[in-house]
Coordinates of C-alpha atoms in Angstrom, one line a residue:
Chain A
X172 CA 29.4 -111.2 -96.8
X173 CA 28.7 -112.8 -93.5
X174 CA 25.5 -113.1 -91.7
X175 CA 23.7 -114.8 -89.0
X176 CA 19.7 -114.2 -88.5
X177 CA 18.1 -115.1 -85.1
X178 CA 14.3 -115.1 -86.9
X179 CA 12.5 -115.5 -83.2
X180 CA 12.9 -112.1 -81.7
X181 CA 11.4 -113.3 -78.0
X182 CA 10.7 -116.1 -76.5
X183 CA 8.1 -117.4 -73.7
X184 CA 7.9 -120.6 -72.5
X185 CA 7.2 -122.0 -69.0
X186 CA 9.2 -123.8 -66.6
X187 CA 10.1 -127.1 -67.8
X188 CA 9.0 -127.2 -71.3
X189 CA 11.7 -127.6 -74.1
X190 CA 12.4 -124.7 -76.3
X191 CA 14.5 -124.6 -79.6
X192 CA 16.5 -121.4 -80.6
X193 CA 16.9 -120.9 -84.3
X194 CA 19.8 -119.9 -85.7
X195 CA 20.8 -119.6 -89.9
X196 CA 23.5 -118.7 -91.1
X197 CA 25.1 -117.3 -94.6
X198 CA 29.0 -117.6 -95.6
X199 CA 31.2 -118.4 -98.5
X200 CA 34.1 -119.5 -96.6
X201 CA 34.0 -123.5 -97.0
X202 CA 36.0 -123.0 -92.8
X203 CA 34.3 -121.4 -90.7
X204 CA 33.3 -121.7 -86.6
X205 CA 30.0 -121.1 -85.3
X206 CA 29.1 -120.5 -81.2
X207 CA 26.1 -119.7 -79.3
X208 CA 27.0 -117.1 -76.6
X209 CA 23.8 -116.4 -73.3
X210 CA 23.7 -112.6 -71.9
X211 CA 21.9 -112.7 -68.8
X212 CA 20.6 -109.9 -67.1
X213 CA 23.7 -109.1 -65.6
X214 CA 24.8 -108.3 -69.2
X215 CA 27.9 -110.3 -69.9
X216 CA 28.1 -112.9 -72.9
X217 CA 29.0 -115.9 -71.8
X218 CA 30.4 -118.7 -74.2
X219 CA 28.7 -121.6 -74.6
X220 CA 29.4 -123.9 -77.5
X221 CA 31.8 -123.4 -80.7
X222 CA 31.7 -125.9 -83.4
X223 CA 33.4 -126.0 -86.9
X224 CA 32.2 -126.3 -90.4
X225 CA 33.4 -129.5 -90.9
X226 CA 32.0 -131.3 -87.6
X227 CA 28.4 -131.8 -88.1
X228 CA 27.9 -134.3 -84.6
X229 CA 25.1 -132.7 -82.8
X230 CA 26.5 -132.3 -79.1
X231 CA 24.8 -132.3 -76.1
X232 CA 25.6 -130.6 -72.6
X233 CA 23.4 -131.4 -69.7
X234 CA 19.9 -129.6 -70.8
X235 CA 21.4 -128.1 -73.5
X236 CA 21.9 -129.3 -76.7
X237 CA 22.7 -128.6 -80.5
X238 CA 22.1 -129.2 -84.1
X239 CA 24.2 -128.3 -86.6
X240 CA 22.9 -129.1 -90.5
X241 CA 25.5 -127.8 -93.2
X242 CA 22.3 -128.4 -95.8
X243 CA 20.4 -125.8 -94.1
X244 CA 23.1 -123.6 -92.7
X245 CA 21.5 -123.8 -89.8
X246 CA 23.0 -124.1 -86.2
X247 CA 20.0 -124.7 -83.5
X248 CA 19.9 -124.7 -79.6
X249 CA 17.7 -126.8 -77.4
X250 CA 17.3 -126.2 -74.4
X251 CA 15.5 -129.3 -72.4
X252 CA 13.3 -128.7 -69.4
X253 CA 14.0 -125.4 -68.9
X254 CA 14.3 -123.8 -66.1
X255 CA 14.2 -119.6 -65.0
X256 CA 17.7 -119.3 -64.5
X257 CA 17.8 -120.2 -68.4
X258 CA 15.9 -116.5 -68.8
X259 CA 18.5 -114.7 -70.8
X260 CA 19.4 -113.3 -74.4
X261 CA 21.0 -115.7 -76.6
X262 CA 23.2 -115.0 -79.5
X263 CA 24.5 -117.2 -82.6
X264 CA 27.9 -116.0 -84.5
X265 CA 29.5 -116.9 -87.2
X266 CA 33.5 -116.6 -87.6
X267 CA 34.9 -117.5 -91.6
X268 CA 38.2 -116.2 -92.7
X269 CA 38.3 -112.9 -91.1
X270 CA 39.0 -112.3 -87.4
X271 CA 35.9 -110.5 -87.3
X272 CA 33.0 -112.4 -85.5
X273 CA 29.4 -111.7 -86.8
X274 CA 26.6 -111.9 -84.4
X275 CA 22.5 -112.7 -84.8
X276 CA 20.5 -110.0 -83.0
X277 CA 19.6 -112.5 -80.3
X278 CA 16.5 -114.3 -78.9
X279 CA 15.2 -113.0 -75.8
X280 CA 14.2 -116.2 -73.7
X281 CA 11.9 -115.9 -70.8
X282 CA 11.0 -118.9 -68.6
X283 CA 8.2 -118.1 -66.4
X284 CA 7.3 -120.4 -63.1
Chain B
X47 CA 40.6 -115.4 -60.9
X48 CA 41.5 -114.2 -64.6
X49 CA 38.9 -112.2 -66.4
X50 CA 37.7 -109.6 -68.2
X51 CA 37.6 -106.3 -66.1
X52 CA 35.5 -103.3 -67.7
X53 CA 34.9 -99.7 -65.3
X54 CA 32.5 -98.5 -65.0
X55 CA 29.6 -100.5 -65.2
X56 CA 27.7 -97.2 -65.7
X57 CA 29.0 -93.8 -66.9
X58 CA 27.0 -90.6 -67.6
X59 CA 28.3 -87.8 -69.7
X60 CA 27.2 -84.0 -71.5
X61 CA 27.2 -84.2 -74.9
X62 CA 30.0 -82.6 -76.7
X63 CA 32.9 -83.9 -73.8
X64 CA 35.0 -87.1 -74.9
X65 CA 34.6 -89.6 -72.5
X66 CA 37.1 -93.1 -71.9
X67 CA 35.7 -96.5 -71.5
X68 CA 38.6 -98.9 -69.7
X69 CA 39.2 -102.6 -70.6
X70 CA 41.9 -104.7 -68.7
X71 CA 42.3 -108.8 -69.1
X72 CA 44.5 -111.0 -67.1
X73 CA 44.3 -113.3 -69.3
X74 CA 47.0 -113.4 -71.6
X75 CA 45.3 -112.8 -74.5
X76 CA 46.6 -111.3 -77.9
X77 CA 43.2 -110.0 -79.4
X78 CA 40.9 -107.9 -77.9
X79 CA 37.7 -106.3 -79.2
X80 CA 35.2 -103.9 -78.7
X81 CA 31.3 -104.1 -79.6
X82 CA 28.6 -101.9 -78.8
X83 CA 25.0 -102.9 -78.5
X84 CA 21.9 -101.8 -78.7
X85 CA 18.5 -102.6 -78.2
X86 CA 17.1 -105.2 -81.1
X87 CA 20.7 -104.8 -82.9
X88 CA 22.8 -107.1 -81.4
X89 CA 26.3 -106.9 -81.3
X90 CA 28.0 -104.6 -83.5
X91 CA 32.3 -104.4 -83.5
X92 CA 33.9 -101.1 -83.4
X93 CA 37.5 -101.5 -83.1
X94 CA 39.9 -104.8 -82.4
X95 CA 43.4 -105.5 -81.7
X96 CA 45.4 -108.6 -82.7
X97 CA 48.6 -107.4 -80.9
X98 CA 50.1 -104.9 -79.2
X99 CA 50.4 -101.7 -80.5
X100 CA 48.1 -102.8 -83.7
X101 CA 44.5 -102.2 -84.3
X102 CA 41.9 -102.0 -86.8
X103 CA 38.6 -100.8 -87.7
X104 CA 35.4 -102.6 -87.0
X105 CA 31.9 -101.8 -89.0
X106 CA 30.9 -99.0 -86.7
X107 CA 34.6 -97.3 -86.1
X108 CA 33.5 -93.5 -86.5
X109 CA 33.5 -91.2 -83.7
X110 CA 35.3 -93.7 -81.5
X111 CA 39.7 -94.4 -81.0
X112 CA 41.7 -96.6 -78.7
X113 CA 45.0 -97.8 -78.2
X114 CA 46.8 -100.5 -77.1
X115 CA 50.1 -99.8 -75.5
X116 CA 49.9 -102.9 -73.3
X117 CA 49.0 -106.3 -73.9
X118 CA 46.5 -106.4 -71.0
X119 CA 44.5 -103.1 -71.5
X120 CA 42.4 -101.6 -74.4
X121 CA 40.6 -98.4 -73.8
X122 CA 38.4 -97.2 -75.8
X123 CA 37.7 -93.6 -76.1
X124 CA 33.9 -92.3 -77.2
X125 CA 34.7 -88.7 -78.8
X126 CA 32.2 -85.8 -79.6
X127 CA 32.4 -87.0 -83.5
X128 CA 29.9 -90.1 -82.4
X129 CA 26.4 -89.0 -83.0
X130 CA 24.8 -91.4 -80.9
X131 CA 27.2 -93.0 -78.1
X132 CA 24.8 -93.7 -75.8
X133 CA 24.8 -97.3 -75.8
X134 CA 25.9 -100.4 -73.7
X135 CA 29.6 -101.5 -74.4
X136 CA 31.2 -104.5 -74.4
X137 CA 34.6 -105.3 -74.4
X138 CA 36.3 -108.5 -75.1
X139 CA 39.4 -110.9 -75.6
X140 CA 40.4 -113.9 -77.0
X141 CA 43.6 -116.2 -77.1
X142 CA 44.5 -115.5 -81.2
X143 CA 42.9 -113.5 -83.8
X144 CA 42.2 -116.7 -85.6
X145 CA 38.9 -117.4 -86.1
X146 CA 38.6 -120.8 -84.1
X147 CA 39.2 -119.0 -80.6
X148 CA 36.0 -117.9 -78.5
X149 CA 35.9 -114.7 -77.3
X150 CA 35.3 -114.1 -73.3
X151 CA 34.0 -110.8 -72.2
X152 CA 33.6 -108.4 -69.9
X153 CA 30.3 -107.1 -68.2
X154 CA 30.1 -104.3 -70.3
X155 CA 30.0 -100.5 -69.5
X156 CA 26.5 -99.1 -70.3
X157 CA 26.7 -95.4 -71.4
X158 CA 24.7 -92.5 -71.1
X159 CA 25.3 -89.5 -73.1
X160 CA 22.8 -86.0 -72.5

């Protein structure tokens, strides 16, 4: 079975400070995909990063930036100097061999001024 | 602009009347999904489609039935079976089934049932 747990519930931080999402992971499928998806308020999910099981470079994207460690199965999101526009619930999935994607419960992230 | 269009954004309903949730995408897209959420659960899939005219069950499938007659649309219907519909619901698509392909989605419908 698949599953993805998203251990920080919510999240406070204040305007500029950096804040890491934590995100672990449990499959047998030796392929699999995992992406980190923000819902703001508005209530969309938007898609933010995808990586596979067999590409363990970190990436970074502006602010934003990830750490994938196989040894862990973990799959972590930094966010650097945040900022309020960054308030929003974030989600980790995990896609193996089924078409079905599996997602955390989220991390509700507030950045205050 | 191609995208994900779900209507309404809200919808109230009595209990006991089956009620419609509509999906359209303009993007091409084979698969199409839907989740529901709720608060502190996440997301949770109730139905998908990896083509035309197929579909199968998600982990929450009870009480709920679509179709998909067109490649760009994928209602979903919430009937009196579902114990507890109200809920917020997202619909999305993505390029292939495969597991490799994001998925983009709408802005969801949020539901109230009384």
């Amino acid at each position: 079975a698949q599953k993805v747990t998203q251990a920080q519930t919510e999240i406070s931080v204040v305007e500029k400070e950096d804040v890491t999402l934590d995100c672990v992971y449990e499959t047998r499928d030796t392929t699999y995909y995992l992406f980190w998806y923000k819902q703001p308020p508005s209530g969309e999910l938007v898609f933010l990063i995808r990586r596979n099981s067999f590409d363990e470079q970190n990436e970074i994207s502006g602010r934003y930036s990830w750490n994938f460690q196989k040894s862990t199965s973990s799959f972590n999101f930094t966010i650097t100097a945040s900022q309020v526009v960054d308030s929003a619930v974030y989600f980790c999935a995990l896609r193996g061999g089924s078409e079905k994607l599996v997602f955390g419960k989220g991390t509700k992230l507030t950045v205050n001024p | 602009d191609g995208g994900i269009t779900q209507s309404p954004k809200y919808l109230f309903r009595k209990e006991g009347q089956n009620v419609t949730l509509s999906c359209e995408q303009n993007l091409n897209h084979d698969a199409m999904y839907w989740y529901r959420q709720d608060p502190g659960q996440g997301l949770r899939l109730i139905y998908y489609s990896q083509i035309v005219n197929d579909f199968q069950k998600g982990d929450i499938a009870e009480g709920y039935s679509v179709s998909r007659e067109k490649k760009e649309s994928f209602p979903l219907t919430v009937t009196s079976a579902q114990k507890n519909p109200t809920a917020f619901y997202l619909c999305a698509s993505s390029i292939t089934s495969g597991n490799n392909s994001p998925l983009h989605f709408g802005n969801g419908t949020r539901l109230t049932v009384t």
